[in-house]
Amino acid sequence: MESGEFFGCAVSKGNLNKHIDSVHHKIKHTCDLCRKSFTTKVNLRIHIDSVHYKITHACDICKKTFSRKRKLKNHIDTVHHRITHPCDICGKTFTQKGTLRIHIDSVHKKITVPCKICGKKFSTKTNLRIHIESIHNKITHACDICENMFKRKVDLNRHIDSVHHKIKHKCDKCGKLFDQKRSRRRHVNVVHHKIPYACDICGEKFLTKRNLKLHINAVHNKTMHTCDSCGKTFSFKHSLKTHIDSVHHKITHTCDICGKKYSQKNDLRIHIESMHNGITHACDICGNTFAHKSYLKKHIDSIHNGDSQACDICGKTFILKSSLKKHIDSVHNGIKHTCDKCGRTFNFKGNLKVHIDTVHKKITHACGICGKKCSTKRDLKTHIDMVHNNIKYTCDKCGKAFASKAYLKCHTASVHNGNIPTSILISVEAETKPCHCGIIKRILLPQCASNGKTYTSPSFLDCAKRCLKNDGNAIYE
């Protein structure tokens, strides 16, 4: 069978009649209680039983309830009986027969279902239907409460449950609450069942199969996706698509409220939620707020859970794996990133981008409240936090408040941890050289009179001076 052809299977006369009624005759079965309509009588009956009559099917082992008997059976088979269905070709195992069948058709038989409009191929008819509805028919599902739009009905339902109904999904083992079932399932697999997905080649572990697959393709298989316009290569398809949309097609997503433009829809959504709708995600432990859930998760992992990534060469620890990789590339492997316009080199790609934007493109980021222009997004965020939102960072030890995290960090190091001596002698003949960011000059101070410590950042030094001066113990020359 050639790739791209639809394939048929023997079906009963009853199933054929259901197909004709629902697809071609468009027959709908309406609930008399809430007027919701369904394509089959079976789905209508399940709806009435679970939603209106509150009929559920409980698991005798763990007491978990399900709206359908089939879901209960799948739960018992996969969770308690640990029944799996192995692929006879590659040995990969699946919890459901349907998933195994899709795997065989798409991976081994290379059967795909093409879109007749654009030719794009999909592994399942379900994915094809979602593609046609969202891309070609522009079918979206709107939330009746806040009017947010979603491509898939399942995403709309998740949104309503977690955002408006505030439905939480509790872990039966530790009591932790989650907004979505899949988040709870991932938590149970990783934390309680200890099922991370390990790479057979290097041993690195991932929370999801998708991330493991992306890792293998990018790192070990060296699968690269090349831009036809400029030849630039990317490890991931979505990175290539983002590049083409933003760089070559110049696709931008504009905020209807303030007119700010973003290259990615997700960035626009985060902007609207945090800047205009005032939606923030607060840390239950310390109360710090974040514009996005991913930022909150990184904060909890690094600050409260103590998760850190150590460099095998020098022992330095980092909050994120990406930061560790950047450190190894720049410090130990000596990888440099050169500006095509002036030849200046940088340790990190991000610093090169900031340099090009500010020095060559003269890009500035204006404050929507007072109009002040900042050279980087980070500076703009700091400005808004300090000046307009009046965000303060309070020292847990003495209660003193600071305008930025950097000042608080320096204060803690100098005053409470004693990392900065109470007497610092500063020489005016200090050596100067370009900072790694390429924008400002940094002063390499001579060794400290007390412990020989050297300061390489003027902002950190200035902050240290402020902290010490406020404590009345500093001496400067």
XYZ file of C-alpha atoms in Angstrom:
477
model
C 0.000 0.000 0.000
C 1.470 3.342 -1.038
C 2.012 6.129 1.443
C -0.760 8.675 1.416
C -3.648 6.338 0.471
C -6.687 5.966 2.659
C -7.173 2.420 3.839
C -10.398 0.650 4.578
C -11.380 -2.013 7.039
C -14.300 -4.346 7.384
C -17.050 -2.754 9.450
C -20.381 -4.031 10.632
C -23.603 -2.822 9.069
C -24.467 -1.079 12.332
C -21.244 0.927 12.327
C -21.753 1.817 8.671
C -25.244 3.125 9.430
C -23.865 5.195 12.335
C -21.243 6.654 10.008
C -23.822 7.575 7.341
C -26.195 9.112 9.906
C -23.575 11.244 11.659
C -21.256 12.226 8.784
C -23.460 12.411 5.697
C -27.001 12.884 7.034
C -25.698 15.107 9.859
C -28.126 13.519 12.319
C -27.688 14.908 15.826
C -28.908 13.521 19.134
C -29.829 16.300 21.545
C -29.836 16.166 25.328
C -33.274 17.215 26.652
C -31.704 18.583 29.849
C -29.018 20.940 28.517
C -29.647 20.915 24.709
C -26.102 19.736 23.981
C -25.974 17.665 20.789
C -24.031 14.485 19.958
C -23.345 12.511 16.786
C -24.328 9.140 18.293
C -26.910 7.882 20.767
C -24.158 6.150 22.737
C -22.335 9.429 23.367
C -25.612 11.081 24.377
C -26.314 8.309 26.887
C -22.793 8.553 28.332
C -23.237 12.336 28.642
C -26.545 12.033 30.502
C -25.230 9.323 32.831
C -22.024 11.139 33.767
C -23.083 14.819 33.698
C -26.729 14.853 34.780
C -27.261 11.548 36.632
C -23.697 11.625 38.010
C -23.285 7.909 37.305
C -19.651 6.913 37.660
C -17.710 3.661 37.563
C -15.313 3.178 40.473
C -12.116 1.169 40.524
C -12.311 -1.496 43.263
C -8.563 -1.248 43.888
C -7.907 2.500 44.272
C -11.510 3.854 44.318
C -10.828 6.222 41.426
C -14.013 6.997 39.446
C -14.556 7.182 35.692
C -17.421 8.371 33.506
C -17.203 5.352 31.195
C -16.700 1.629 31.738
C -14.150 1.575 28.938
C -12.000 4.165 30.726
C -12.241 2.146 33.939
C -11.088 -0.989 32.093
C -8.162 0.880 30.515
C -7.222 2.218 33.963
C -7.210 -1.243 35.574
C -5.284 -2.810 32.679
C -2.574 -0.143 32.528
C -2.210 1.005 36.159
C -2.958 -2.073 38.262
C -2.477 -5.069 35.944
C 0.320 -3.330 34.025
C -0.903 -4.851 30.759
C 1.119 -3.651 27.796
C 0.905 -4.314 24.082
C 4.340 -4.784 22.468
C 5.132 -4.035 18.855
C 6.276 -7.264 17.138
C 8.574 -5.292 14.833
C 10.573 -3.015 17.159
C 9.594 -4.222 20.638
C 8.195 -0.872 21.770
C 5.350 -1.299 24.259
C 2.049 0.572 24.502
C -0.676 0.683 27.126
C -3.518 0.566 24.591
C -4.094 -1.503 21.458
C -5.267 1.540 19.526
C -2.002 3.348 20.192
C -0.038 0.271 19.078
C -2.056 0.128 15.850
C -1.355 3.810 15.120
C 2.359 3.207 15.824
C 2.555 0.280 13.378
C 0.653 2.133 10.654
C 2.637 5.373 10.896
C 6.141 4.149 11.821
C 6.530 0.743 10.175
C 3.935 0.674 7.384
C 4.516 4.383 6.698
C 0.783 4.845 6.192
C -0.141 8.500 6.215
C -3.356 10.387 5.670
C -2.864 13.428 3.405
C -4.747 16.693 3.538
C -6.475 17.135 0.159
C -6.184 20.916 0.439
C -2.469 21.457 1.148
C -0.975 17.976 0.841
C 0.392 17.821 4.379
C 0.468 14.258 5.707
C -0.645 13.005 9.101
C -0.239 9.730 10.957
C -3.898 9.546 12.023
C -7.261 10.693 10.718
C -7.848 12.500 14.009
C -4.772 14.687 13.487
C -5.887 15.346 9.901
C -9.344 16.428 11.095
C -7.860 18.806 13.687
C -5.556 20.235 10.998
C -8.417 20.869 8.533
C -10.673 22.416 11.184
C -8.036 24.758 12.618
C -5.996 25.672 9.512
C -8.332 25.530 6.515
C -11.837 25.823 7.945
C -10.573 28.145 10.686
C -12.837 26.411 13.170
C -12.123 27.624 16.660
C -13.753 26.935 19.972
C -14.535 30.023 22.030
C -14.789 30.183 25.790
C -18.213 31.593 26.741
C -16.765 33.165 29.894
C -13.626 35.016 28.748
C -13.892 34.651 24.924
C -10.448 33.041 24.592
C -10.187 31.010 21.387
C -8.863 27.461 21.089
C -8.144 25.282 18.068
C -9.258 22.080 19.759
C -12.306 21.421 21.874
C -10.214 19.414 24.331
C -8.032 22.494 24.922
C -11.153 24.590 25.553
C -12.430 22.057 28.081
C -9.067 22.021 29.872
C -9.111 25.824 29.971
C -12.622 25.983 31.456
C -11.885 23.306 34.059
C -8.599 24.805 35.268
C -9.176 28.571 34.865
C -12.891 29.133 35.477
C -14.117 26.082 37.385
C -10.821 25.895 39.296
C -10.944 22.109 39.100
C -7.890 20.545 40.689
C -6.589 17.035 40.160
C -5.168 15.548 43.341
C -2.322 13.075 43.517
C -3.571 10.093 45.542
C -0.085 9.393 46.880
C 1.115 12.778 48.170
C -1.938 15.049 47.929
C -0.348 17.537 45.531
C -2.869 19.421 43.364
C -2.600 20.004 39.618
C -4.557 22.112 37.137
C -4.555 19.403 34.472
C -4.808 15.625 34.492
C -1.764 15.234 32.270
C 0.311 17.275 34.746
C -0.770 14.962 37.544
C -0.044 11.899 35.400
C 3.449 13.184 34.593
C 4.014 13.902 38.303
C 2.939 10.385 39.330
C 5.110 8.751 36.669
C 8.224 10.748 37.490
C 7.966 11.224 41.273
C 6.156 8.114 42.516
C 6.545 5.488 39.790
C 10.032 6.789 38.955
C 9.393 6.528 35.231
C 11.583 9.096 33.526
C 12.410 8.427 29.894
C 16.132 7.681 29.660
C 18.258 8.028 26.540
C 19.849 4.649 25.717
C 22.909 6.395 24.277
C 23.946 8.916 26.938
C 21.648 8.107 29.861
C 20.087 11.583 30.100
C 16.549 11.428 31.461
C 13.455 13.296 30.284
C 9.970 13.813 31.673
C 8.202 13.007 28.392
C 8.753 10.690 25.439
C 8.509 13.675 23.119
C 11.431 15.435 24.796
C 13.475 12.225 24.642
C 12.758 11.896 20.926
C 13.717 15.533 20.301
C 16.945 14.987 22.256
C 17.922 11.883 20.250
C 17.214 13.564 16.911
C 19.082 16.756 17.779
C 22.043 15.428 19.779
C 22.741 11.879 18.615
C 21.184 11.589 15.161
C 22.292 15.156 14.411
C 19.020 15.711 12.570
C 19.126 19.268 11.301
C 16.405 21.310 9.636
C 17.751 23.788 7.096
C 16.144 27.058 6.063
C 15.815 27.159 2.253
C 16.086 30.945 2.219
C 19.302 31.571 4.170
C 20.776 28.134 4.839
C 20.607 28.471 8.620
C 20.167 25.119 10.379
C 18.044 24.244 13.395
C 17.821 21.199 15.647
C 14.027 21.313 15.843
C 11.312 21.796 13.224
C 9.402 24.286 15.354
C 12.557 26.420 15.669
C 12.891 26.471 11.877
C 9.225 27.432 11.477
C 9.576 30.253 14.020
C 12.683 31.482 12.183
C 10.953 31.488 8.767
C 7.828 33.211 10.096
C 9.678 35.949 11.967
C 12.763 36.530 9.772
C 11.704 35.809 6.177
C 7.914 36.079 6.169
C 8.086 38.909 8.710
C 5.021 37.518 10.448
C 4.315 39.402 13.631
C 1.586 39.076 16.220
C 0.328 42.451 17.401
C -1.230 43.252 20.749
C -4.648 44.854 20.121
C -4.352 46.863 23.336
C -0.947 48.560 23.103
C 0.233 47.692 19.594
C 3.361 45.845 20.707
C 4.507 43.208 18.233
C 5.879 39.726 18.840
C 7.339 37.107 16.532
C 5.575 34.271 18.356
C 1.959 33.889 19.444
C 3.002 32.467 22.796
C 5.027 35.592 23.606
C 2.012 37.753 22.735
C -0.228 35.659 24.982
C 2.192 35.966 27.915
C 2.392 39.730 27.310
C -1.413 40.163 27.345
C -1.862 37.985 30.429
C 0.847 39.669 32.496
C 0.754 43.297 31.289
C -2.939 43.910 30.493
C -4.984 41.211 32.219
C -2.781 41.252 35.293
C -2.522 37.461 35.320
C 0.483 36.301 37.283
C 1.546 32.981 38.733
C 2.488 33.193 42.400
C 4.884 30.939 44.266
C 3.032 29.307 47.178
C 6.244 29.198 49.204
C 7.660 32.733 49.021
C 4.943 34.731 47.229
C 7.082 35.839 44.274
C 4.992 36.295 41.126
C 5.864 35.336 37.560
C 4.396 36.155 34.156
C 4.410 32.538 32.995
C 3.999 29.129 34.604
C 7.306 27.931 33.164
C 9.110 30.782 34.944
C 7.410 29.824 38.210
C 8.450 26.185 37.762
C 12.086 27.169 37.140
C 11.958 29.347 40.254
C 10.605 26.539 42.463
C 13.052 23.958 41.084
C 16.075 26.190 41.563
C 15.267 28.171 44.723
C 13.050 25.921 46.841
C 13.731 22.388 45.572
C 17.440 23.092 45.285
C 17.722 21.520 41.833
C 20.939 22.593 40.162
C 23.196 21.460 37.327
C 26.908 21.120 38.141
C 29.728 21.539 35.644
C 31.852 18.354 35.599
C 34.971 20.381 34.778
C 34.999 23.197 37.342
C 32.132 22.295 39.670
C 30.191 25.527 39.123
C 26.445 25.030 39.505
C 23.633 26.425 37.371
C 19.883 26.609 37.719
C 19.168 25.542 34.129
C 20.735 22.925 31.863
C 20.823 25.508 29.092
C 22.920 27.804 31.300
C 25.315 24.949 32.051
C 25.673 24.228 28.330
C 26.385 27.900 27.594
C 28.990 27.919 30.368
C 30.794 24.837 29.011
C 30.707 26.156 25.432
C 32.084 29.585 26.315
C 34.411 28.934 29.262
C 35.802 25.445 28.676
C 35.321 24.868 24.934
C 36.168 28.469 24.075
C 33.303 28.876 21.597
C 32.897 32.486 20.503
C 30.143 34.257 18.573
C 31.365 36.959 16.189
C 29.443 40.026 15.040
C 29.351 40.136 11.214
C 29.265 43.927 11.206
C 32.140 44.933 13.492
C 33.988 41.701 14.260
C 33.489 41.876 18.015
C 33.295 38.464 19.689
C 30.979 37.322 22.460
C 30.786 34.327 24.739
C 27.036 33.883 24.321
C 24.611 34.149 21.390
C 22.243 36.172 23.542
C 24.901 38.807 24.185
C 25.686 38.985 20.462
C 21.990 39.543 19.724
C 21.772 42.314 22.346
C 24.876 43.917 20.819
C 23.459 43.850 17.265
C 20.051 45.138 18.373
C 21.403 48.013 20.457
C 24.602 49.020 18.628
C 23.876 48.329 14.955
C 20.082 48.181 14.659
C 19.566 50.814 17.362
C 16.569 48.877 18.667
C 15.110 50.221 21.880
C 12.267 48.994 24.049
C 9.890 51.723 25.178
C 7.938 51.690 28.409
C 4.220 51.744 27.606
C 3.511 53.795 30.728
C 6.048 56.640 30.714
C 7.744 56.239 27.334
C 11.240 55.656 28.703
C 13.433 53.730 26.284
C 15.608 50.841 27.414
C 18.266 49.039 25.416
C 17.102 45.536 26.374
C 13.846 43.847 27.335
C 15.410 42.891 30.639
C 16.184 46.542 31.436
C 12.620 47.489 30.496
C 11.185 44.821 32.808
C 13.431 46.005 35.655
C 12.303 49.597 35.022
C 8.596 48.667 35.089
C 9.015 46.553 38.226
C 10.957 49.242 40.098
C 9.246 52.449 38.955
C 5.640 51.608 38.078
C 4.824 48.329 39.832
C 6.889 49.336 42.876
C 8.088 45.762 43.258
C 10.491 45.364 46.140
C 12.699 42.445 47.032
C 12.895 42.005 50.793
C 15.781 40.488 52.709
C 14.590 37.518 54.786
C 17.221 38.188 57.445
C 16.818 41.905 58.221
C 13.673 42.974 56.340
C 15.454 45.559 54.211
C 13.839 46.121 50.787
C 15.649 46.537 47.466
C 14.546 47.641 44.016
C 16.118 44.699 42.182
C 17.108 41.097 42.804
C 20.727 41.963 42.014
C 20.867 44.505 44.852
C 19.242 42.053 47.252
C 21.693 39.323 46.241
C 24.663 41.621 46.780
C 23.284 42.839 50.112
C 22.878 39.252 51.357
C 26.379 38.314 50.215
C 28.057 41.364 51.724
C 26.152 42.019 54.941
C 24.876 38.620 56.069
C 27.189 36.078 54.436
C 30.307 38.189 54.850
C 31.567 37.540 51.319
C 32.551 41.176 50.795
C 34.985 42.727 53.312
C 34.002 45.820 55.287
C 37.029 47.715 53.943
C 37.524 47.992 50.179
C 40.288 50.087 48.668
C 39.582 51.071 45.061
C 42.406 52.113 42.731
C 41.803 54.696 39.994
C 44.426 53.046 37.769
C 42.368 49.869 37.406
C 42.717 47.984 34.128
C 39.775 48.252 31.712
C 38.566 45.939 28.969
C 35.274 45.331 27.087
C 32.602 43.498 29.031
C 31.483 40.147 27.603
C 28.200 41.798 26.605
C 30.064 44.270 24.401
C 28.019 47.273 25.502
C 29.729 48.667 28.588
C 33.265 48.667 29.913
C 34.001 46.844 33.096
C 36.717 47.670 35.597
C 38.977 44.926 36.855
C 39.618 46.082 40.381
C 42.870 45.272 42.125
C 42.827 42.738 44.891
C 40.893 43.581 48.024
C 42.982 44.804 50.935
C 41.408 42.239 53.258
C 41.118 38.992 51.353
C 42.517 39.605 47.868
C 39.107 39.303 46.197
C 38.689 40.915 42.757
C 35.476 42.537 41.486
C 34.749 42.328 37.762
C 31.315 43.963 37.561
C 30.821 47.669 38.252
C 27.144 47.143 39.026
C 27.968 44.476 41.593
C 30.678 46.644 43.120
C 28.450 49.719 43.270
C 25.803 47.644 44.969
C 28.367 46.304 47.440
C 29.493 49.843 48.208
C 25.896 50.882 48.804
C 25.236 47.950 51.105
C 28.378 48.532 53.131
C 27.951 52.289 53.239
C 24.431 51.933 54.575
C 25.822 49.746 57.349
C 28.406 52.439 58.192
C 31.458 50.196 57.927
C 32.881 50.935 54.474
C 36.040 52.894 53.710
C 36.622 54.096 50.114
C 39.483 55.900 48.432
